[in-house]
Short mmCIF file of C-alpha atoms in Angstrom, two decimals:
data_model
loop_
_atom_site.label_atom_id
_atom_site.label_comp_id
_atom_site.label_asym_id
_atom_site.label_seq_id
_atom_site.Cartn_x
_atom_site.Cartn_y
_atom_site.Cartn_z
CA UNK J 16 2.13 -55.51 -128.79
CA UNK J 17 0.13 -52.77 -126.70
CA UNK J 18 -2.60 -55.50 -127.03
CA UNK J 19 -0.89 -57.84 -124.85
CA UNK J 20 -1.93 -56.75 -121.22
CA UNK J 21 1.29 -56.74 -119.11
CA UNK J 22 3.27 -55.07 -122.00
CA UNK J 23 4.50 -51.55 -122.39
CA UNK J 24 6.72 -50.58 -125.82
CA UNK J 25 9.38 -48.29 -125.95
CA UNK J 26 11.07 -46.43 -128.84
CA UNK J 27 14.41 -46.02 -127.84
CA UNK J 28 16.78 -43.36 -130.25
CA UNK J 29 20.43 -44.32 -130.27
CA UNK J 30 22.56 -42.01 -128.00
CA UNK J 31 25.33 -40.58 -129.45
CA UNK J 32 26.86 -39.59 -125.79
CA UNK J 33 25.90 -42.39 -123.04
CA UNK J 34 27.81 -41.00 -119.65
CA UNK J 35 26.81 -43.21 -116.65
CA UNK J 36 24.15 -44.16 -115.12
CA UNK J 37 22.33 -48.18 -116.18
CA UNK J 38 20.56 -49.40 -118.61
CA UNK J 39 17.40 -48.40 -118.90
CA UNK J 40 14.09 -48.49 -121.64
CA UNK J 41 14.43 -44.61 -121.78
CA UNK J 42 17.56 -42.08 -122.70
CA UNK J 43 17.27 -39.89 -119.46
CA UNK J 44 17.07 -40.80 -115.89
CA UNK J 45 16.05 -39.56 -112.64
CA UNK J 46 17.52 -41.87 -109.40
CA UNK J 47 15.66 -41.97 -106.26
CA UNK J 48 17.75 -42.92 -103.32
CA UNK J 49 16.92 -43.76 -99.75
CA UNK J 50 18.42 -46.24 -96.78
CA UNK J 51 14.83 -47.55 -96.29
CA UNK J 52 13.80 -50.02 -98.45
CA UNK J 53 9.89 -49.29 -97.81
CA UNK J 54 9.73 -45.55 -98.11
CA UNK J 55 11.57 -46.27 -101.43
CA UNK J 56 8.68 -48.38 -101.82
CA UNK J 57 6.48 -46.41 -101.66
CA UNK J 58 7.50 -43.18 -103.27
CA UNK J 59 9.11 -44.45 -106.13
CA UNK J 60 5.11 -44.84 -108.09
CA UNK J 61 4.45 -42.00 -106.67
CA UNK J 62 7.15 -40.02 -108.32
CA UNK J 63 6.54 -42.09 -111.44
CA UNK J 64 3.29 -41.00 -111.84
CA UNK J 65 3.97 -37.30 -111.04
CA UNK J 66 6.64 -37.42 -114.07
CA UNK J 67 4.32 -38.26 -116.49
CA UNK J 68 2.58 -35.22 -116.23
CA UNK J 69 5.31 -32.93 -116.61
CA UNK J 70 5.37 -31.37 -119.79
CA UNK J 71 7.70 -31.81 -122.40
CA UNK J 72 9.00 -35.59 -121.52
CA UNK J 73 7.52 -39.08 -122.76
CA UNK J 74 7.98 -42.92 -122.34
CA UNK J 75 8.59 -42.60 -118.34
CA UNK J 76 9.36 -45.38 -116.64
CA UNK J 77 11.26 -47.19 -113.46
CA UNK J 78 12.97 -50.27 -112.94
CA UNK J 79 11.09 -51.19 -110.10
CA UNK J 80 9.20 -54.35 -110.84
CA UNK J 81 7.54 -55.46 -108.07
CA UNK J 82 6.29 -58.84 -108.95
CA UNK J 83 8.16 -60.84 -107.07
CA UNK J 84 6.93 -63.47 -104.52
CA UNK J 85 7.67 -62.87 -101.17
CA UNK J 86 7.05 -65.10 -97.76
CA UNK J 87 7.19 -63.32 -94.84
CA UNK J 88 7.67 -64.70 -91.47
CA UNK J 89 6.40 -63.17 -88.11
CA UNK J 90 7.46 -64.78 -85.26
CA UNK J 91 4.79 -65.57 -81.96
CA UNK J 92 6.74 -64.92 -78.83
CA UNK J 93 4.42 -65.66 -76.87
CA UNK J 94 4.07 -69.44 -78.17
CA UNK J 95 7.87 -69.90 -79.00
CA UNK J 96 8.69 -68.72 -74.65
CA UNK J 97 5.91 -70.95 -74.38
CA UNK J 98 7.52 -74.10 -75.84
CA UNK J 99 11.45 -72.52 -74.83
CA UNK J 100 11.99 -71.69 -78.37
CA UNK J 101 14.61 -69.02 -79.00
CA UNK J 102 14.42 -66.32 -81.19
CA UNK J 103 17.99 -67.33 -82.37
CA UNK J 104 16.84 -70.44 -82.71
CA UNK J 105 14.66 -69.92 -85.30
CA UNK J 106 16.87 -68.01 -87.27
CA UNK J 107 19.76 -70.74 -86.95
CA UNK J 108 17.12 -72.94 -88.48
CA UNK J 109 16.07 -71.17 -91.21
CA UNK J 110 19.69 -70.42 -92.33
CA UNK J 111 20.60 -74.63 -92.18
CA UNK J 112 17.46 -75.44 -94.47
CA UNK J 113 17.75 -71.94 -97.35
CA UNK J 114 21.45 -70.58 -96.68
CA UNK J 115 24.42 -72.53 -97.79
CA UNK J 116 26.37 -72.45 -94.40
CA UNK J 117 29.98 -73.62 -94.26
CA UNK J 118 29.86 -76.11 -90.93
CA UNK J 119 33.35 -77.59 -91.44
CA UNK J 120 36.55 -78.29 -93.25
CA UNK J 121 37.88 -81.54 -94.73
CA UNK J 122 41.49 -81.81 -95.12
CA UNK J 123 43.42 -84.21 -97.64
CA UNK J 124 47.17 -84.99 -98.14
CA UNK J 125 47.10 -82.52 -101.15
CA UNK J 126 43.99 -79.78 -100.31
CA UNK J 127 41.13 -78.99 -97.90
CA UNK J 128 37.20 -79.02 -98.76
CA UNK J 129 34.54 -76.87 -97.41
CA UNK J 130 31.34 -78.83 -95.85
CA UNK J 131 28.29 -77.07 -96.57
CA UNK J 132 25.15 -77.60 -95.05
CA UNK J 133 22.03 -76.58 -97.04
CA UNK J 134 18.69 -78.72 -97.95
CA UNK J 135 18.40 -80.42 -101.24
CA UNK J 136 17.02 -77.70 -104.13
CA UNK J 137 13.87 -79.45 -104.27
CA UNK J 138 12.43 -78.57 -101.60
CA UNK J 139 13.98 -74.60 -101.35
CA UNK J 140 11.22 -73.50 -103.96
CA UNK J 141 8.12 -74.81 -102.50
CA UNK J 142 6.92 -72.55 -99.66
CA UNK J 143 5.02 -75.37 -98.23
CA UNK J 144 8.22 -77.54 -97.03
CA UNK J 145 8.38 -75.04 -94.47
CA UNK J 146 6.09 -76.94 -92.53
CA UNK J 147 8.73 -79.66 -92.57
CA UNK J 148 11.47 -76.98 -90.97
CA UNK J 149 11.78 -78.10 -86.66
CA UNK J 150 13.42 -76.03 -84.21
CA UNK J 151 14.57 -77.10 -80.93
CA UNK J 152 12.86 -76.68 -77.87
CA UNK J 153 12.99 -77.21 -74.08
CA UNK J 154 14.29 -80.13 -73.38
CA UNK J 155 15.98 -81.27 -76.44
CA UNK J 156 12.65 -81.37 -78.11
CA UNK J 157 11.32 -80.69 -82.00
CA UNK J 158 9.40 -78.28 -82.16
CA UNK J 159 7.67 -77.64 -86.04
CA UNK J 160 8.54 -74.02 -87.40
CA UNK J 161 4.47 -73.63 -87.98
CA UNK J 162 4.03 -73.64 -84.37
CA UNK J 163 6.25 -70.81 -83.55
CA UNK J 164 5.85 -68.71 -86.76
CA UNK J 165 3.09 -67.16 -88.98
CA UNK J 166 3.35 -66.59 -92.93
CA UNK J 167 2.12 -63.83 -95.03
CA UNK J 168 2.44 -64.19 -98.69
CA UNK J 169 3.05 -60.51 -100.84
CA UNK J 170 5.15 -58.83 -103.39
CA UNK J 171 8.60 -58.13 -103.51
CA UNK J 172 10.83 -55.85 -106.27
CA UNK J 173 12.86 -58.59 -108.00
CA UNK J 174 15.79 -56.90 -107.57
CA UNK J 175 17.25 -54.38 -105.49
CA UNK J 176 19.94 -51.56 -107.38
CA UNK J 177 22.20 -49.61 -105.45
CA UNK J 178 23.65 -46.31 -106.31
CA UNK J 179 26.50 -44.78 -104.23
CA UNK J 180 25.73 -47.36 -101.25
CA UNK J 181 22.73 -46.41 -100.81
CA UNK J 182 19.84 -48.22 -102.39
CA UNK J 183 17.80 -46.82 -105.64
CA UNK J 184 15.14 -46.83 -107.97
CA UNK J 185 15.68 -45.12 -111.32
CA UNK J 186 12.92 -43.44 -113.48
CA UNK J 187 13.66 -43.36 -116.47
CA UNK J 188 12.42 -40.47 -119.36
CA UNK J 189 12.46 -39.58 -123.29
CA UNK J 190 11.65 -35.57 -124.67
CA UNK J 191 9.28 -34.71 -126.88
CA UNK J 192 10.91 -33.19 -130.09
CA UNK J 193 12.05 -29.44 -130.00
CA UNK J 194 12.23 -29.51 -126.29
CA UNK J 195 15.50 -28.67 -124.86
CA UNK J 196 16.75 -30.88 -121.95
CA UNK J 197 17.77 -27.89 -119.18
CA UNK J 198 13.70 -26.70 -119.46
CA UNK J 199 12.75 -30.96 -118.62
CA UNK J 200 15.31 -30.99 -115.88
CA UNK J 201 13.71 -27.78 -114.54
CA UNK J 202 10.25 -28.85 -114.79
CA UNK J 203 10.72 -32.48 -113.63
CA UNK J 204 12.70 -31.14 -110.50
CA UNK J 205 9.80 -28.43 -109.60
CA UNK J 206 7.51 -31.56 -109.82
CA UNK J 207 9.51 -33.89 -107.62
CA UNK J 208 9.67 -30.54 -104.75
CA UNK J 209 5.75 -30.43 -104.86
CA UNK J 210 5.52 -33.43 -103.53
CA UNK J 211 7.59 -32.96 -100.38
CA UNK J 212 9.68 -36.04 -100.22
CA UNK J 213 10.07 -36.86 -96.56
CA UNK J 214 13.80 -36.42 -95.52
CA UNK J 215 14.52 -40.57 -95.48
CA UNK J 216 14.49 -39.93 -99.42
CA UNK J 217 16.47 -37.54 -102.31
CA UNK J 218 16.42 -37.68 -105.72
CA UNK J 219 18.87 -36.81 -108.16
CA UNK J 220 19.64 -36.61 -112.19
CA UNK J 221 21.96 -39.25 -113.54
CA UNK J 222 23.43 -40.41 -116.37
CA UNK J 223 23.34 -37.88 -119.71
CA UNK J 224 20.90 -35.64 -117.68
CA UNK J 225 22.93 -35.48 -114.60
CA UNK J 226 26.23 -34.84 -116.68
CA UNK J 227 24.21 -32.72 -118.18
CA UNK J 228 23.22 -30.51 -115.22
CA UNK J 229 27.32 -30.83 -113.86
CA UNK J 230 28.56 -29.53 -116.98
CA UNK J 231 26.23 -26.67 -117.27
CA UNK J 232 27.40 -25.54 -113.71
CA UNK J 233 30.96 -25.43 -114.41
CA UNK J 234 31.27 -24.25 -118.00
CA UNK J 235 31.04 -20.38 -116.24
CA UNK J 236 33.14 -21.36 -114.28
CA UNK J 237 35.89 -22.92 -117.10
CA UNK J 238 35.00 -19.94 -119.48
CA UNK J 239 36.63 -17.79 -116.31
CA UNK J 240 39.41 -19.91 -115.44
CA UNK J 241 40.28 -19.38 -118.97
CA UNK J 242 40.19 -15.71 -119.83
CA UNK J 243 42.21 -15.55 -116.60
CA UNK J 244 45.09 -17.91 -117.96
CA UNK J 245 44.29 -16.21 -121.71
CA UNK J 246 45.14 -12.62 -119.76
CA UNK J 247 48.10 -13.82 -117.88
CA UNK J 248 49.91 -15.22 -121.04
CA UNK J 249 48.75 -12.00 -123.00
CA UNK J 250 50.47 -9.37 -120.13
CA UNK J 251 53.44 -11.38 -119.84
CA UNK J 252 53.86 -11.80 -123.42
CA UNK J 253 53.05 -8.26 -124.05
CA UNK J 254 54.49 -6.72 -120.94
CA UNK J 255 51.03 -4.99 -120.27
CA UNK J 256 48.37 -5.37 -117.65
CA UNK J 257 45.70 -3.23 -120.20
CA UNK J 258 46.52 -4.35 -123.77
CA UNK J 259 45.36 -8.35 -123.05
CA UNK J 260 42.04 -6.33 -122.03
CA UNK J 261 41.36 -5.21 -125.80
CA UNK J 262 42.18 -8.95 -127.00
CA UNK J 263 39.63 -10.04 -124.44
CA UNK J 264 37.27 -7.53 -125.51
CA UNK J 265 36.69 -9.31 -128.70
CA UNK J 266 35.44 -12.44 -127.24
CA UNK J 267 31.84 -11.26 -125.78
CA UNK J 268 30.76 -10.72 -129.69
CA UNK J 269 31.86 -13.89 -130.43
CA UNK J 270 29.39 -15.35 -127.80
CA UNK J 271 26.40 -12.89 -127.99
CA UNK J 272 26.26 -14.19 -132.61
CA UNK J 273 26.80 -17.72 -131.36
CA UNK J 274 23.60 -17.59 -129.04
CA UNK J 275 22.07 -15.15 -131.29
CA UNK J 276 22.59 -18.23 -133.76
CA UNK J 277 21.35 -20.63 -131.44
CA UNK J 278 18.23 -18.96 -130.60
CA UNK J 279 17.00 -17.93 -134.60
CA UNK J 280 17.55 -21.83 -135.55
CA UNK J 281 15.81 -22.71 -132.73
CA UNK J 282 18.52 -25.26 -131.04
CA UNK J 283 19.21 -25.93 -127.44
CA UNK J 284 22.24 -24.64 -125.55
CA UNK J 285 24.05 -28.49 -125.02
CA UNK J 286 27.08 -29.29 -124.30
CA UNK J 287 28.34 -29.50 -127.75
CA UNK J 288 27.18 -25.63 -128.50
CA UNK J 289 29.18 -25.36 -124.84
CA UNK J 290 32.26 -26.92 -126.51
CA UNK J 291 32.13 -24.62 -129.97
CA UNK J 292 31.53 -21.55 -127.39
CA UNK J 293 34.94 -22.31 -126.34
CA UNK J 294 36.32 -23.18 -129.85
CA UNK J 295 35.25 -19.68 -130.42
CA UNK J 296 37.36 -17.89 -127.78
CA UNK J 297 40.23 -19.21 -129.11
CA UNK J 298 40.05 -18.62 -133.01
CA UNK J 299 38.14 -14.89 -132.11
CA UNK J 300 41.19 -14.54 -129.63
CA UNK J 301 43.65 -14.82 -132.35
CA UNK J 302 42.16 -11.86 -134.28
CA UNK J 303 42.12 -9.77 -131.57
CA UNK J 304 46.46 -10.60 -131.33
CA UNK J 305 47.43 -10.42 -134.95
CA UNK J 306 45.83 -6.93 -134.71
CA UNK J 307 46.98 -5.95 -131.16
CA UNK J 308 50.47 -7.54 -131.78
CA UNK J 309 50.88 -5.12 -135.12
CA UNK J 310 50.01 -1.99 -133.19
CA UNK J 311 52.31 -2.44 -130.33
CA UNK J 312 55.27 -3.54 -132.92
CA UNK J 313 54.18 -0.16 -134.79
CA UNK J 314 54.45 1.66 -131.71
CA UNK J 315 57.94 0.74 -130.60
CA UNK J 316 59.50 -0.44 -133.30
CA UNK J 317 58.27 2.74 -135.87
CA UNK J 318 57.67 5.22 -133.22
CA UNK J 319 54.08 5.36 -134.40
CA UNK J 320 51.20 6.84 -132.47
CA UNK J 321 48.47 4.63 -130.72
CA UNK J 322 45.66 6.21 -133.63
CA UNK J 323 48.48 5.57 -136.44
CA UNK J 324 49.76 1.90 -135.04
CA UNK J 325 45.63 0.61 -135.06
CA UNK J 326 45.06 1.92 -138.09
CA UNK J 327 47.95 0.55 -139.84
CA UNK J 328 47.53 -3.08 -137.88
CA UNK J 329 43.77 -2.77 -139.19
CA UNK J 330 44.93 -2.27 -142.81
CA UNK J 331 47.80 -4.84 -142.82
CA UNK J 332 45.57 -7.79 -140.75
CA UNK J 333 42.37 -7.67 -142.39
CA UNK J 334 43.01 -10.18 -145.28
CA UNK J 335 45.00 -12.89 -143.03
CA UNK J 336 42.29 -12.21 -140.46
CA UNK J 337 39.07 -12.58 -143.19
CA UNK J 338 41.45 -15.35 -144.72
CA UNK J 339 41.29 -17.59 -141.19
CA UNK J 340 38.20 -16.02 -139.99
CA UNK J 341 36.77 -17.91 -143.31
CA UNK J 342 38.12 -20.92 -143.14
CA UNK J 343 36.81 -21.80 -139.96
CA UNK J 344 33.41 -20.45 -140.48
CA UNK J 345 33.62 -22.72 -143.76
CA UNK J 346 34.36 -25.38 -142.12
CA UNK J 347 31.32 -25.62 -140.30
CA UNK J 348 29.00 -25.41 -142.91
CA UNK J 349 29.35 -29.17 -143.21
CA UNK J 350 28.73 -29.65 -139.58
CA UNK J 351 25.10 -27.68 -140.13
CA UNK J 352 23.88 -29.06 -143.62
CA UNK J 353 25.07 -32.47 -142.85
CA UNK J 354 22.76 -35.63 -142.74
CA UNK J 355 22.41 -39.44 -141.48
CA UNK J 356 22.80 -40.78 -137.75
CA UNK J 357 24.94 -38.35 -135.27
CA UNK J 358 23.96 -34.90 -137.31
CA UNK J 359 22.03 -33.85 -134.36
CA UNK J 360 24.71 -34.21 -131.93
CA UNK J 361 27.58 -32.05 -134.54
CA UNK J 362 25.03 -29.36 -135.43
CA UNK J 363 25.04 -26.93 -132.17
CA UNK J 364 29.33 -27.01 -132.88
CA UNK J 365 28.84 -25.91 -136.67
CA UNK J 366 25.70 -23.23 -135.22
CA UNK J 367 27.78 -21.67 -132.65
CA UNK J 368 30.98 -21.52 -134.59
CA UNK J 369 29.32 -19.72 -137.76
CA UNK J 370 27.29 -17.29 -135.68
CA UNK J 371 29.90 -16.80 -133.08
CA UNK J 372 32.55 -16.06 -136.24
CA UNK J 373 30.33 -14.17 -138.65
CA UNK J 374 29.08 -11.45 -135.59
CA UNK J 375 32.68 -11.40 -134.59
CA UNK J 376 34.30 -10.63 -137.86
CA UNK J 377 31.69 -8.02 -138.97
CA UNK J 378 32.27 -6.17 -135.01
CA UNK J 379 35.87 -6.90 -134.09
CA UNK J 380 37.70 -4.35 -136.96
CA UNK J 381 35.58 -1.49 -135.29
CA UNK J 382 35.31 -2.28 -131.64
CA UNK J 383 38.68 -3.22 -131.33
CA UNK J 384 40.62 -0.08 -132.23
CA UNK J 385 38.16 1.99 -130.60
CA UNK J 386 39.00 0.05 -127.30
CA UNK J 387 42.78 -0.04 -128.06
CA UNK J 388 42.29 3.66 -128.43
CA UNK J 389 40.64 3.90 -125.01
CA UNK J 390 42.91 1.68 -122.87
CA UNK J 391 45.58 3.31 -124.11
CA UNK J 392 44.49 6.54 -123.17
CA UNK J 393 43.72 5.19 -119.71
CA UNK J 394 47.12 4.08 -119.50
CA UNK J 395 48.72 7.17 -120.52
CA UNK J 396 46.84 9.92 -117.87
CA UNK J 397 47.58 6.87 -114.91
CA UNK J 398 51.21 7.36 -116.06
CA UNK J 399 51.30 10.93 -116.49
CA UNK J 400 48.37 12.09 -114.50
CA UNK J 401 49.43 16.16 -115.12
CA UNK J 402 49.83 15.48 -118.72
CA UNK J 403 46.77 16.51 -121.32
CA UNK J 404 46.50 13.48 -123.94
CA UNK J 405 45.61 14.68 -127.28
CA UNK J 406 44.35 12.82 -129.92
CA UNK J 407 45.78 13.08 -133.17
CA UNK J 408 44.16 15.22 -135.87
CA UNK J 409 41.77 13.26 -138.62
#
C-alpha cells in the first residue's frame, strides 16, 4: 500500500484504556484549538510537521484533510451600486437557489406542511449553474449573479471538528517502544512552545495523553488527602495525635521499593503503577496497626513499658504480618509473569505491589519500633517537661 501515492498506513495497537477524545489513526492526541478558522489553517501543518521530529513518538498525523473543493465568491461593489444591486440582495439569492429556506406554511383539516424553497439537486453540484443565479436590480430588473460577483476556485478541510466550542484540529501520535508517555508529553509540548503560537491559537493534550497529564497532577494531591483522612481515623481511634505518625511512617518504604521496582525493570510510572502505589498504602498501613495496636494494648492493659510493649507487639505480629504481607506480594506474581493481550496494562500494578511490599516488610519490623520509641519519648518530655525519661536497661 505505501506504493499507492495518496496513501499513508498505520499500525494501530489496541488500547486497553480509551478516555476521550475521537477517533483517530494514532493512540495519542494533541488538539489544536482556535476561533479563527484560517490561523487554524495554517498552523495546524505546521505543528504537524514539528511533531514528527520530536523524539520518541511515531505515526503522527491530523485529521485535517484539506481536499475539499471550495468556490469562493467576492462581491464588486462598485458594479453591483452600479446596477442598484444590494449586498443583501445577493445573499437572499444565493440562500433561495443552495439553502433550503422555509417560505411558508400549508395548513390541512388534520396537519400543517412546511413550503421550502430550494433549486432542484441537479443543478446544486455544478459550479457553473451559477451563471444561471439573477438578482434584482434597479428598477425591478434581472440582473445575472456573474455581473456582480467574481469566483475563485481553492481548497477547503472537508470537515470542520469542534472541541469545547471552539473549533479544532487534532494531531494525532504513537511511541516508540520503551519510551514512557510523561517524557513524549514533555518533549512534544517544548516543541509546540518553540514555535510561538500566536495568541488566536492553544494547544492542548487530549484523550489517554491528556487524562494522562490530569491524573499525574492530582495523584500528590490524592496521596495527601489520604494520609490526612488515614491520620484522622488513626488519632481518633487511638486517642493520640503522635502514635498515627509511626503507622504513617511505614508508608514512605513502601513507595521508595515500589519505584525502586519500577526503575530496575525499566517500566514507566502510569497510572496503573499510580493505582498499586495506593494499593500499597493501605495493605503497608495495616502492618504498621497490628503492630502499633499491640503496643498500646500492652501498655495500658499490662502496664508494660513503651521498649517492652514494641518488643512484645514485634514478637506476637510478625507471622500474621509475613502471613498477609505474603499473600499479597504472591498475588502479584501473576500480574508480572503473565502473558497475551492486556499484560502490559496489569504489569506496573503487580511491579509496584511486589517492590513496594518486599522493601516494606524487610524495613518496617526495624524502623517502626525505633520510631514508636521516639514519638513516644517526644510525647512524654511535652507532658512532663521537668521529668528525665530513661530508657529501660538492655
Amino acid at each position: 500500500l505505501y506504493r499507492v501515492p495518496g496513501i499513508r498506513l498505520f499500525m494501530v495497537a489496541v488500547a486497553d484504556i480509551r478516555a476521550g477524545g475521537r477517533q483517530s489513526d494514532s493512540q495519542y492526541q494533541y488538539t489544536l484549538l482556535s476561533t479563527d478558522l484560517d490561523l487554524l489553517t495554517k498552523w495546524a501543518p505546521i505543528v504537524g510537521k514539528r511533531m514528527e521530529t520530536v523524539e520518541g513518538i511515531t505515526d503522527v498525523s491530523s485529521n485535517r484533510d484539506p481536499g475539499g473543493l471550495q468556490l469562493t465568491l467576492k462581491i464588486d461593489r462598485q458594479a453591483a451600486s452600479r446596477l442598484g444591486v444590494r449586498v443583501q440582495d445577493i445573499d437572499n439569492a444565493l440562500n433561495n437557489a443552495f439553502s433550503q429556506r422555509q417560505i411558508s406554511i400549508m395548513y390541512s383539516q388534520r396537519n400543517q406542511y412546511m413550503v421550502v424553497l430550494e433549486t432542484d439537486p441537479r443543478f446544486q453540484t455544478d459550479p457553473t449553474n451559477l451563471e444561471r443565479v439573477f438578482v434584482a436590480g434597479t428598477g425591478g430588473t434581472q440582473v445575472p449573479l456573474s455581473a456582480v460577483v467574481h469566483y475563485e476556485r481553492g481548497l477547503s478541510p472537508l470537515g470542520v471538528f469542534h472541541t469545547q466550542s471552539l473549533i479544532s484540529t487534532t494531531v494525532s501520535f504513537n511511541l516508540l517502544p520503551d519510551v514512557p508517555l510523561q517524557v513524549a508529553t514533555t518533549n512534544i509540548q517544548r516543541a509546540v512552545d518553540e514555535l510561538h503560537m500566536p495568541e488566536g491559537i492553544r494547544g492542548t493534550f487530549d484523550g489517554n495523553a491528556g487524562d494522562f497529564n490530569k491524573a499525574s497532577g492530582r495523584q500528590p494531591l490524592l496521596i495527601l488527602f489520604a494520609l490526612v483522612a488515614m491520620y484522622i481515623v488513626l488519632g481518633v481511634l487511638y486517642e493520640s495525635l503522635a502514635h498515627p505518625l509511626t503507622i504513617i511512617s511505614t508508608l514512605p518504604s513502601a513507595g521508595l521499593g515500589a519505584l525502586l521496582a519500577l526503575l530496575v525493570t525499566n517500566t514507566p510510572l502510569t497510572i496503573i503503577a499510580f493505582v498499586g502505589i495506593i494499593l500499597l498504602i493501605g495493605i503497608v498501613k495495616k502492618n504498621g496497626i497490628m503492630i502499633v495496636d499491640f503496643a498500646l494494648e500492652a501498655e495500658r492493659q499490662h502496664g508494660l513499658s513503651s521498649a517492652e510493649a514494641i518488643f512484645e507487639a514485634c514478637r506476637v505480629r510478625f507471622r500474621p504480618i509475613l502471613m498477609t504481607t505474603m499473600a499479597a506480594l504472591f498475588s502479584g506474581i501473576p500480574l508480572v509473569i503473565a502473558t497475551g493481550p492486556g499484560t502490559e496494562l496489569r504489569r506496573p500494578l503487580g511491579i509496584t505491589i511486589i517492590g513496594g511490599l518486599f522493601v516494606s516488610q524487610i524495613l518496617t519490623l526495624y524502623t517502626t519500633p525505633v520510631i514508636y520509641l521516639l514519638i513516644d519519648r517526644m510525647r512524654r518530655r511535652r507532658d512532663n517537661p521537668g521529668a528525665v525519661v530513661v530508657a529501660p536497661a538492655e
